[in-house]
Amino acid sequence: MDKGMDNADRQSSDIPTHVKLDSKCHIRQVAIYISYVGAGLKMSQIASAFSVDRSTVSHACAKVEDRRDYKRYDRLISYAEKLFSLKLAGTEISG
C-alpha cells in the first residue's frame, strides 16, 4: 500500500502515475494473477509455465491485489478476468 494514503484516499483516487500499466512487467503480473485467480492454477504450475520462481508468482499476485484498491484498476482487472472466464468457457468474444 502507498505510504501516506489511507483506504478512503485510495478508493477515490486514480491509478498513480508510478504504476506503468503498459510495461511488460505489469502485463506479466496481470497474466500471472489471472492464471492464479481466474484459472485456479497452483502457484507452482504458474511458475513453471512462466519460467519464474514461485516467489515471483506470489509477488505478482500481491502487487495486482494491492493495486485493486484503486477503483479504475479494479475495473480493469475485473474486465480482464471476465474476458478470461468467457474464453475459458469457450464463449466467442467479439469486438
The first five atom37 places (N, CA, C, CB, O) and aatype in JSON, in Angstrom:
{
  "aatype": [12, 3, 11, 7, 12, 3, 2, 0, 3, 1, 5, 15, 15, 3, 9, 14, 16, 8, 19, 11, 10, 3, 15, 11, 4, 8, 9, 1, 5, 19, 0, 9, 18, 9, 15, 18, 19, 7, 0, 7, 10, 11, 12, 15, 5, 9, 0, 15, 0, 13, 15, 19, 3, 1, 15, 16, 19, 15, 8, 0, 4, 0, 11, 19, 6, 3, 1, 1, 3, 18, 11, 1, 18, 3, 1, 10, 9, 15, 18, 0, 6, 11, 10, 13, 15, 10, 11, 10, 0, 7, 16, 6, 9, 15, 7],
  "atom_mask": [
    [1, 1, 1, 1, 1],
    [1, 1, 1, 1, 1],
    [1, 1, 1, 1, 1],
    [1, 1, 1, 0, 1],
    [1, 1, 1, 1, 1],
    [1, 1, 1, 1, 1],
    [1, 1, 1, 1, 1],
    [1, 1, 1, 1, 1],
    [1, 1, 1, 1, 1],
    [1, 1, 1, 1, 1],
    [1, 1, 1, 1, 1],
    [1, 1, 1, 1, 1],
    [1, 1, 1, 1, 1],
    [1, 1, 1, 1, 1],
    [1, 1, 1, 1, 1],
    [1, 1, 1, 1, 1],
    [1, 1, 1, 1, 1],
    [1, 1, 1, 1, 1],
    [1, 1, 1, 1, 1],
    [1, 1, 1, 1, 1],
    [1, 1, 1, 1, 1],
    [1, 1, 1, 1, 1],
    [1, 1, 1, 1, 1],
    [1, 1, 1, 1, 1],
    [1, 1, 1, 1, 1],
    [1, 1, 1, 1, 1],
    [1, 1, 1, 1, 1],
    [1, 1, 1, 1, 1],
    [1, 1, 1, 1, 1],
    [1, 1, 1, 1, 1],
    [1, 1, 1, 1, 1],
    [1, 1, 1, 1, 1],
    [1, 1, 1, 1, 1],
    [1, 1, 1, 1, 1],
    [1, 1, 1, 1, 1],
    [1, 1, 1, 1, 1],
    [1, 1, 1, 1, 1],
    [1, 1, 1, 0, 1],
    [1, 1, 1, 1, 1],
    [1, 1, 1, 0, 1],
    [1, 1, 1, 1, 1],
    [1, 1, 1, 1, 1],
    [1, 1, 1, 1, 1],
    [1, 1, 1, 1, 1],
    [1, 1, 1, 1, 1],
    [1, 1, 1, 1, 1],
    [1, 1, 1, 1, 1],
    [1, 1, 1, 1, 1],
    [1, 1, 1, 1, 1],
    [1, 1, 1, 1, 1],
    [1, 1, 1, 1, 1],
    [1, 1, 1, 1, 1],
    [1, 1, 1, 1, 1],
    [1, 1, 1, 1, 1],
    [1, 1, 1, 1, 1],
    [1, 1, 1, 1, 1],
    [1, 1, 1, 1, 1],
    [1, 1, 1, 1, 1],
    [1, 1, 1, 1, 1],
    [1, 1, 1, 1, 1],
    [1, 1, 1, 1, 1],
    [1, 1, 1, 1, 1],
    [1, 1, 1, 1, 1],
    [1, 1, 1, 1, 1],
    [1, 1, 1, 1, 1],
    [1, 1, 1, 1, 1],
    [1, 1, 1, 1, 1],
    [1, 1, 1, 1, 1],
    [1, 1, 1, 1, 1],
    [1, 1, 1, 1, 1],
    [1, 1, 1, 1, 1],
    [1, 1, 1, 1, 1],
    [1, 1, 1, 1, 1],
    [1, 1, 1, 1, 1],
    [1, 1, 1, 1, 1],
    [1, 1, 1, 1, 1],
    [1, 1, 1, 1, 1],
    [1, 1, 1, 1, 1],
    [1, 1, 1, 1, 1],
    [1, 1, 1, 1, 1],
    [1, 1, 1, 1, 1],
    [1, 1, 1, 1, 1],
    [1, 1, 1, 1, 1],
    [1, 1, 1, 1, 1],
    [1, 1, 1, 1, 1],
    [1, 1, 1, 1, 1],
    [1, 1, 1, 1, 1],
    [1, 1, 1, 1, 1],
    [1, 1, 1, 1, 1],
    [1, 1, 1, 0, 1],
    [1, 1, 1, 1, 1],
    [1, 1, 1, 1, 1],
    [1, 1, 1, 1, 1],
    [1, 1, 1, 1, 1],
    [1, 1, 1, 0, 1]
  ],
  "atom_positions": [
    [[0.83, -1.18, 0.0], [0.0, 0.0, 0.0], [0.88, 1.25, 0.0], [-0.95, -0.01, 1.21], [1.94, 1.26, 0.62]],
    [[0.46, 2.28, -0.69], [1.23, 3.52, -0.73], [1.26, 4.17, 0.65], [0.66, 4.49, -1.77], [0.24, 4.27, 1.32]],
    [[2.45, 4.6, 1.07], [2.58, 5.28, 2.34], [1.89, 6.63, 2.25], [4.07, 5.45, 2.74], [1.95, 7.31, 1.22]],
    [[1.23, 7.01, 3.33], [0.59, 8.32, 3.38], [-0.81, 8.35, 2.8], [0.0, 0.0, 0.0], [-1.45, 9.4, 2.78]],
    [[-1.3, 7.22, 2.33], [-2.65, 7.18, 1.78], [-3.47, 6.18, 2.59], [-2.64, 6.78, 0.27], [-3.09, 5.02, 2.71]],
    [[-4.59, 6.64, 3.15], [-5.45, 5.67, 3.8], [-6.38, 5.05, 2.76], [-6.26, 6.33, 4.95], [-6.37, 5.46, 1.6]],
    [[-7.17, 4.08, 3.18], [-8.02, 3.34, 2.25], [-9.01, 4.25, 1.54], [-8.75, 2.24, 2.98], [-9.29, 4.05, 0.36]],
    [[-9.56, 5.24, 2.24], [-10.52, 6.16, 1.61], [-9.85, 6.93, 0.47], [-11.1, 7.14, 2.65], [-10.46, 7.14, -0.58]],
    [[-8.6, 7.36, 0.68], [-7.87, 8.07, -0.37], [-7.66, 7.17, -1.57], [-6.52, 8.58, 0.16], [-7.82, 7.6, -2.71]],
    [[-7.3, 5.93, -1.33], [-7.04, 5.0, -2.42], [-8.32, 4.72, -3.2], [-6.44, 3.69, -1.88], [-8.28, 4.61, -4.43]],
    [[-9.45, 4.61, -2.52], [-10.7, 4.31, -3.2], [-11.13, 5.45, -4.11], [-11.8, 4.02, -2.18], [-11.75, 5.22, -5.15]],
    [[-10.82, 6.66, -3.74], [-11.28, 7.8, -4.52], [-10.27, 8.28, -5.55], [-11.63, 8.92, -3.6], [-10.61, 9.1, -6.4]],
    [[-9.06, 7.78, -5.49], [-8.02, 8.31, -6.37], [-7.89, 7.5, -7.65], [-6.7, 8.34, -5.65], [-8.32, 6.35, -7.73]],
    [[-7.28, 8.12, -8.64], [-6.94, 7.42, -9.87], [-5.72, 6.55, -9.63], [-6.68, 8.43, -11.03], [-5.09, 6.59, -8.58]],
    [[-5.43, 5.77, -10.63], [-4.24, 4.92, -10.57], [-3.02, 5.85, -10.53], [-4.17, 3.92, -11.79], [-2.91, 6.75, -11.36]],
    [[-2.11, 5.64, -9.59], [-0.94, 6.52, -9.5], [-0.07, 6.47, -10.76], [-0.1, 6.15, -8.29], [-0.03, 5.46, -11.46]],
    [[0.6, 7.55, -11.02], [1.41, 7.64, -12.23], [2.6, 6.68, -12.22], [1.91, 9.06, -12.4], [3.11, 6.33, -13.29]],
    [[3.05, 6.25, -11.03], [4.19, 5.33, -10.98], [3.81, 3.9, -11.39], [4.78, 5.31, -9.59], [4.69, 3.06, -11.59]],
    [[2.51, 3.62, -11.52], [2.06, 2.3, -11.97], [2.01, 2.33, -13.49], [0.65, 1.91, -11.36], [1.13, 2.96, -14.08]],
    [[2.95, 1.67, -14.12], [3.04, 1.65, -15.58], [2.23, 0.49, -16.13], [4.52, 1.55, -16.04], [2.71, -0.65, -16.17]],
    [[1.0, 0.77, -16.55], [0.08, -0.28, -16.98], [0.49, -0.93, -18.29], [-1.3, 0.29, -17.11], [0.02, -2.03, -18.59]],
    [[1.35, -0.28, -19.07], [1.74, -0.86, -20.35], [3.13, -1.51, -20.31], [1.71, 0.22, -21.42], [3.65, -1.9, -21.36]],
    [[3.71, -1.62, -19.14], [5.03, -2.24, -19.07], [4.91, -3.76, -19.21], [5.73, -1.87, -17.74], [3.9, -4.36, -18.83]],
    [[5.94, -4.37, -19.75], [5.95, -5.83, -19.89], [5.82, -6.5, -18.53], [7.24, -6.3, -20.6], [5.14, -7.53, -18.39]],
    [[6.45, -5.93, -17.54], [6.41, -6.49, -16.19], [4.98, -6.49, -15.66], [7.34, -5.69, -15.25], [4.52, -7.49, -15.11]],
    [[4.28, -5.37, -15.81], [2.91, -5.28, -15.32], [2.0, -6.25, -16.07], [2.39, -3.84, -15.47], [1.17, -6.91, -15.45]],
    [[2.13, -6.33, -17.36], [1.29, -7.23, -18.15], [1.52, -8.67, -17.71], [1.59, -7.07, -19.66], [0.57, -9.45, -17.6]],
    [[2.77, -9.03, -17.46], [3.06, -10.38, -16.98], [2.46, -10.61, -15.6], [4.59, -10.62, -16.94], [1.95, -11.69, -15.32]],
    [[2.51, -9.59, -14.72], [1.92, -9.73, -13.39], [0.42, -10.0, -13.49], [2.17, -8.46, -12.56], [-0.12, -10.83, -12.76]],
    [[-0.26, -9.29, -14.39], [-1.7, -9.5, -14.57], [-1.97, -10.9, -15.11], [-2.3, -8.43, -15.52], [-2.9, -11.57, -14.66]],
    [[-1.18, -11.34, -16.07], [-1.35, -12.68, -16.63], [-1.16, -13.75, -15.55], [-0.37, -12.91, -17.79], [-1.91, -14.72, -15.49]],
    [[-0.17, -13.56, -14.71], [0.08, -14.48, -13.61], [-1.1, -14.46, -12.64], [1.39, -14.13, -12.88], [-1.57, -15.51, -12.21]],
    [[-1.56, -13.28, -12.3], [-2.68, -13.12, -11.37], [-3.94, -13.81, -11.9], [-2.96, -11.64, -11.11], [-4.61, -14.53, -11.16]],
    [[-4.25, -13.59, -13.16], [-5.46, -14.19, -13.74], [-5.3, -15.71, -13.85], [-5.75, -13.58, -15.13], [-6.28, -16.44, -13.71]],
    [[-4.1, -16.18, -14.1], [-3.86, -17.62, -14.11], [-4.14, -18.23, -12.74], [-2.42, -17.92, -14.54], [-4.66, -19.34, -12.63]],
    [[-3.8, -17.48, -11.7], [-3.98, -17.97, -10.33], [-5.44, -17.84, -9.9], [-3.07, -17.19, -9.37], [-6.04, -18.8, -9.41]],
    [[-6.0, -16.66, -10.07], [-7.36, -16.39, -9.59], [-8.41, -16.92, -10.56], [-7.55, -14.89, -9.37], [-9.37, -17.57, -10.15]],
    [[-8.23, -16.63, -11.84], [-9.23, -16.99, -12.83], [-9.23, -18.45, -13.22], [0.0, 0.0, 0.0], [-10.29, -19.05, -13.39]],
    [[-8.05, -19.03, -13.35], [-7.95, -20.42, -13.78], [-7.79, -21.37, -12.61], [-6.78, -20.59, -14.74], [-7.98, -22.58, -12.74]],
    [[-7.44, -20.82, -11.45], [-7.28, -21.65, -10.27], [-6.06, -22.55, -10.3], [0.0, 0.0, 0.0], [-6.02, -23.58, -9.61]],
    [[-5.06, -22.16, -11.1], [-3.83, -22.95, -11.14], [-3.03, -22.75, -9.85], [-2.97, -22.55, -12.38], [-3.15, -21.72, -9.19]],
    [[-2.23, -23.73, -9.52], [-1.35, -23.62, -8.36], [-0.19, -22.71, -8.73], [-0.84, -25.02, -7.9], [0.21, -22.63, -9.89]],
    [[0.35, -22.04, -7.71], [1.47, -21.13, -7.96], [2.66, -21.86, -8.58], [1.9, -20.46, -6.66], [3.37, -21.3, -9.41]],
    [[2.88, -23.1, -8.18], [4.0, -23.85, -8.75], [3.77, -24.15, -10.23], [4.21, -25.17, -7.98], [4.72, -24.16, -11.01]],
    [[2.52, -24.39, -10.63], [2.2, -24.61, -12.04], [2.43, -23.34, -12.85], [0.74, -25.09, -12.21], [2.98, -23.38, -13.96]],
    [[2.01, -22.22, -12.29], [2.18, -20.93, -12.97], [3.66, -20.6, -13.08], [1.42, -19.8, -12.22], [4.12, -20.13, -14.13]],
    [[4.41, -20.84, -12.02], [5.85, -20.58, -12.04], [6.52, -21.36, -13.15], [6.48, -20.92, -10.69], [7.38, -20.84, -13.87]],
    [[6.12, -22.6, -13.3], [6.69, -23.44, -14.36], [6.3, -22.91, -15.74], [6.22, -24.89, -14.19], [7.14, -22.86, -16.64]],
    [[5.05, -22.54, -15.91], [4.57, -22.05, -17.2], [5.25, -20.74, -17.61], [3.06, -21.85, -17.16], [5.51, -20.52, -18.8]],
    [[5.53, -19.88, -16.65], [6.15, -18.59, -16.95], [7.68, -18.61, -16.79], [5.56, -17.52, -16.04], [8.34, -17.6, -16.98]],
    [[8.21, -19.77, -16.44], [9.66, -19.92, -16.22], [10.19, -18.93, -15.2], [10.42, -19.74, -17.54], [11.21, -18.27, -15.41]],
    [[9.49, -18.86, -14.07], [9.91, -17.99, -12.97], [9.84, -18.78, -11.68], [9.02, -16.71, -12.89], [9.31, -19.9, -11.66]],
    [[10.36, -18.22, -10.63], [10.32, -18.83, -9.31], [8.92, -18.66, -8.72], [11.39, -18.2, -8.39], [8.2, -17.72, -9.07]],
    [[8.53, -19.56, -7.83], [7.22, -19.47, -7.18], [7.07, -18.16, -6.41], [7.01, -20.66, -6.24], [5.97, -17.61, -6.35]],
    [[8.15, -17.66, -5.84], [8.08, -16.39, -5.1], [7.75, -15.22, -6.04], [9.41, -16.12, -4.37], [7.14, -14.24, -5.62]],
    [[8.15, -15.32, -7.29], [7.81, -14.29, -8.29], [6.32, -14.31, -8.56], [8.6, -14.52, -9.61], [5.7, -13.25, -8.72]],
    [[5.73, -15.49, -8.61], [4.28, -15.61, -8.8], [3.55, -14.99, -7.61], [3.87, -17.1, -8.97], [2.59, -14.24, -7.79]],
    [[4.0, -15.31, -6.43], [3.4, -14.76, -5.22], [3.49, -13.23, -5.2], [4.07, -15.34, -3.97], [2.53, -12.55, -4.86]],
    [[4.66, -12.72, -5.57], [4.88, -11.27, -5.61], [3.95, -10.61, -6.64], [6.35, -10.96, -5.96], [3.36, -9.57, -6.36]],
    [[3.83, -11.21, -7.81], [2.96, -10.66, -8.86], [1.51, -10.6, -8.39], [3.07, -11.5, -10.14], [0.82, -9.59, -8.59]],
    [[1.05, -11.66, -7.77], [-0.34, -11.69, -7.27], [-0.55, -10.62, -6.2], [-0.69, -13.08, -6.71], [-1.59, -9.96, -6.17]],
    [[0.42, -10.46, -5.33], [0.31, -9.45, -4.27], [0.28, -8.04, -4.86], [1.49, -9.59, -3.28], [-0.49, -7.2, -4.4]],
    [[1.11, -7.78, -5.86], [1.14, -6.45, -6.49], [-0.21, -6.13, -7.12], [2.26, -6.38, -7.55], [-0.73, -5.02, -6.96]],
    [[-0.79, -7.09, -7.86], [-2.08, -6.85, -8.5], [-3.15, -6.65, -7.44], [-2.46, -8.02, -9.44], [-3.98, -5.74, -7.57]],
    [[-3.16, -7.48, -6.41], [-4.15, -7.33, -5.33], [-4.05, -5.95, -4.68], [-3.97, -8.43, -4.27], [-5.06, -5.3, -4.43]],
    [[-2.83, -5.5, -4.4], [-2.64, -4.18, -3.8], [-3.2, -3.07, -4.68], [-1.15, -3.92, -3.52], [-3.82, -2.13, -4.19]],
    [[-2.97, -3.18, -5.98], [-3.43, -2.15, -6.9], [-4.94, -2.17, -7.08], [-2.76, -2.32, -8.25], [-5.52, -1.17, -7.52]],
    [[-5.58, -3.27, -6.75], [-7.04, -3.36, -6.9], [-7.77, -2.43, -5.93], [-7.5, -4.8, -6.69], [-8.98, -2.25, -6.05]],
    [[-7.04, -1.85, -4.98], [-7.65, -0.85, -4.1], [-8.07, 0.4, -4.88], [-6.68, -0.46, -2.99], [-8.94, 1.14, -4.44]],
    [[-7.46, 0.61, -6.03], [-7.82, 1.74, -6.9], [-8.99, 1.31, -7.78], [-6.6, 2.21, -7.77], [-8.92, 0.31, -8.49]],
    [[-10.06, 2.08, -7.72], [-11.3, 1.69, -8.41], [-11.1, 1.44, -9.9], [-12.34, 2.75, -8.23], [-11.57, 0.43, -10.42]],
    [[-10.41, 2.34, -10.59], [-10.21, 2.17, -12.04], [-9.39, 0.93, -12.35], [-9.51, 3.41, -12.63], [-9.68, 0.21, -13.31]],
    [[-8.39, 0.67, -11.55], [-7.56, -0.51, -11.74], [-8.39, -1.77, -11.47], [-6.32, -0.47, -10.83], [-8.28, -2.76, -12.2]],
    [[-9.2, -1.74, -10.43], [-10.04, -2.88, -10.1], [-11.01, -3.19, -11.25], [-10.83, -2.61, -8.8], [-11.23, -4.35, -11.58]],
    [[-11.57, -2.16, -11.86], [-12.47, -2.37, -13.01], [-11.71, -2.99, -14.18], [-13.12, -1.03, -13.45], [-12.23, -3.88, -14.85]],
    [[-10.5, -2.54, -14.41], [-9.67, -3.09, -15.49], [-9.4, -4.58, -15.27], [-8.34, -2.32, -15.58], [-9.55, -5.38, -16.19]],
    [[-9.01, -4.94, -14.06], [-8.71, -6.34, -13.76], [-9.99, -7.18, -13.77], [-8.01, -6.45, -12.38], [-9.97, -8.31, -14.24]],
    [[-11.09, -6.63, -13.28], [-12.36, -7.36, -13.31], [-12.77, -7.66, -14.75], [-13.47, -6.55, -12.61], [-13.25, -8.75, -15.05]],
    [[-12.57, -6.69, -15.62], [-12.9, -6.88, -17.04], [-12.01, -7.97, -17.65], [-12.73, -5.55, -17.82], [-12.49, -8.82, -18.39]],
    [[-10.72, -7.93, -17.35], [-9.79, -8.94, -17.86], [-10.18, -10.32, -17.34], [-8.34, -8.59, -17.46], [-10.11, -11.31, -18.08]],
    [[-10.57, -10.41, -16.08], [-11.0, -11.69, -15.51], [-12.24, -12.21, -16.23], [-11.28, -11.55, -14.0], [-12.34, -13.41, -16.53]],
    [[-13.19, -11.32, -16.5], [-14.42, -11.73, -17.21], [-14.11, -12.23, -18.61], [-15.41, -10.57, -17.27], [-14.64, -13.25, -19.04]],
    [[-13.25, -11.51, -19.33], [-12.85, -11.95, -20.67], [-12.18, -13.32, -20.61], [-11.91, -10.93, -21.32], [-12.47, -14.19, -21.43]],
    [[-11.31, -13.5, -19.65], [-10.63, -14.78, -19.49], [-11.63, -15.9, -19.21], [-9.6, -14.69, -18.36], [-11.53, -16.98, -19.78]],
    [[-12.59, -15.63, -18.31], [-13.6, -16.64, -17.97], [-14.45, -17.01, -19.18], [-14.49, -16.14, -16.84], [-14.75, -18.19, -19.39]],
    [[-14.82, -16.0, -19.97], [-15.61, -16.27, -21.16], [-14.82, -17.12, -22.17], [-16.06, -14.96, -21.81], [-15.34, -18.06, -22.76]],
    [[-13.57, -16.77, -22.34], [-12.72, -17.51, -23.28], [-12.49, -18.93, -22.77], [-11.36, -16.78, -23.48], [-12.5, -19.88, -23.55]],
    [[-12.29, -19.08, -21.47], [-12.09, -20.39, -20.87], [-13.33, -21.27, -21.06], [-11.75, -20.24, -19.38], [-13.24, -22.48, -21.23]],
    [[-14.51, -20.62, -21.02], [-15.77, -21.35, -21.18], [-16.08, -21.63, -22.64], [-16.91, -20.56, -20.55], [-17.05, -22.31, -22.95]],
    [[-15.26, -21.11, -23.55], [-15.47, -21.34, -24.97], [-16.43, -20.36, -25.62], [0.0, 0.0, 0.0], [-16.87, -20.58, -26.74]],
    [[-16.74, -19.29, -24.92], [-17.63, -18.26, -25.47], [-16.88, -17.44, -26.49], [-18.18, -17.37, -24.35], [-15.74, -17.03, -26.26]],
    [[-17.52, -17.19, -27.62], [-16.93, -16.34, -28.67], [-16.94, -14.9, -28.2], [-17.71, -16.49, -30.03], [-17.97, -14.39, -27.77]],
    [[-15.81, -14.25, -28.28], [-15.68, -12.85, -27.87], [-15.45, -12.02, -29.12], [-14.51, -12.65, -26.84], [-14.52, -12.27, -29.88]],
    [[-16.31, -11.02, -29.31], [-16.14, -10.15, -30.48], [-15.9, -8.72, -30.03], [-17.4, -10.22, -31.41], [-16.23, -8.34, -28.91]],
    [[-15.3, -7.94, -30.93], [-15.14, -6.51, -30.69], [-13.9, -6.18, -30.05], [0.0, 0.0, 0.0], [-13.64, -5.0, -29.78]]
  ]
}
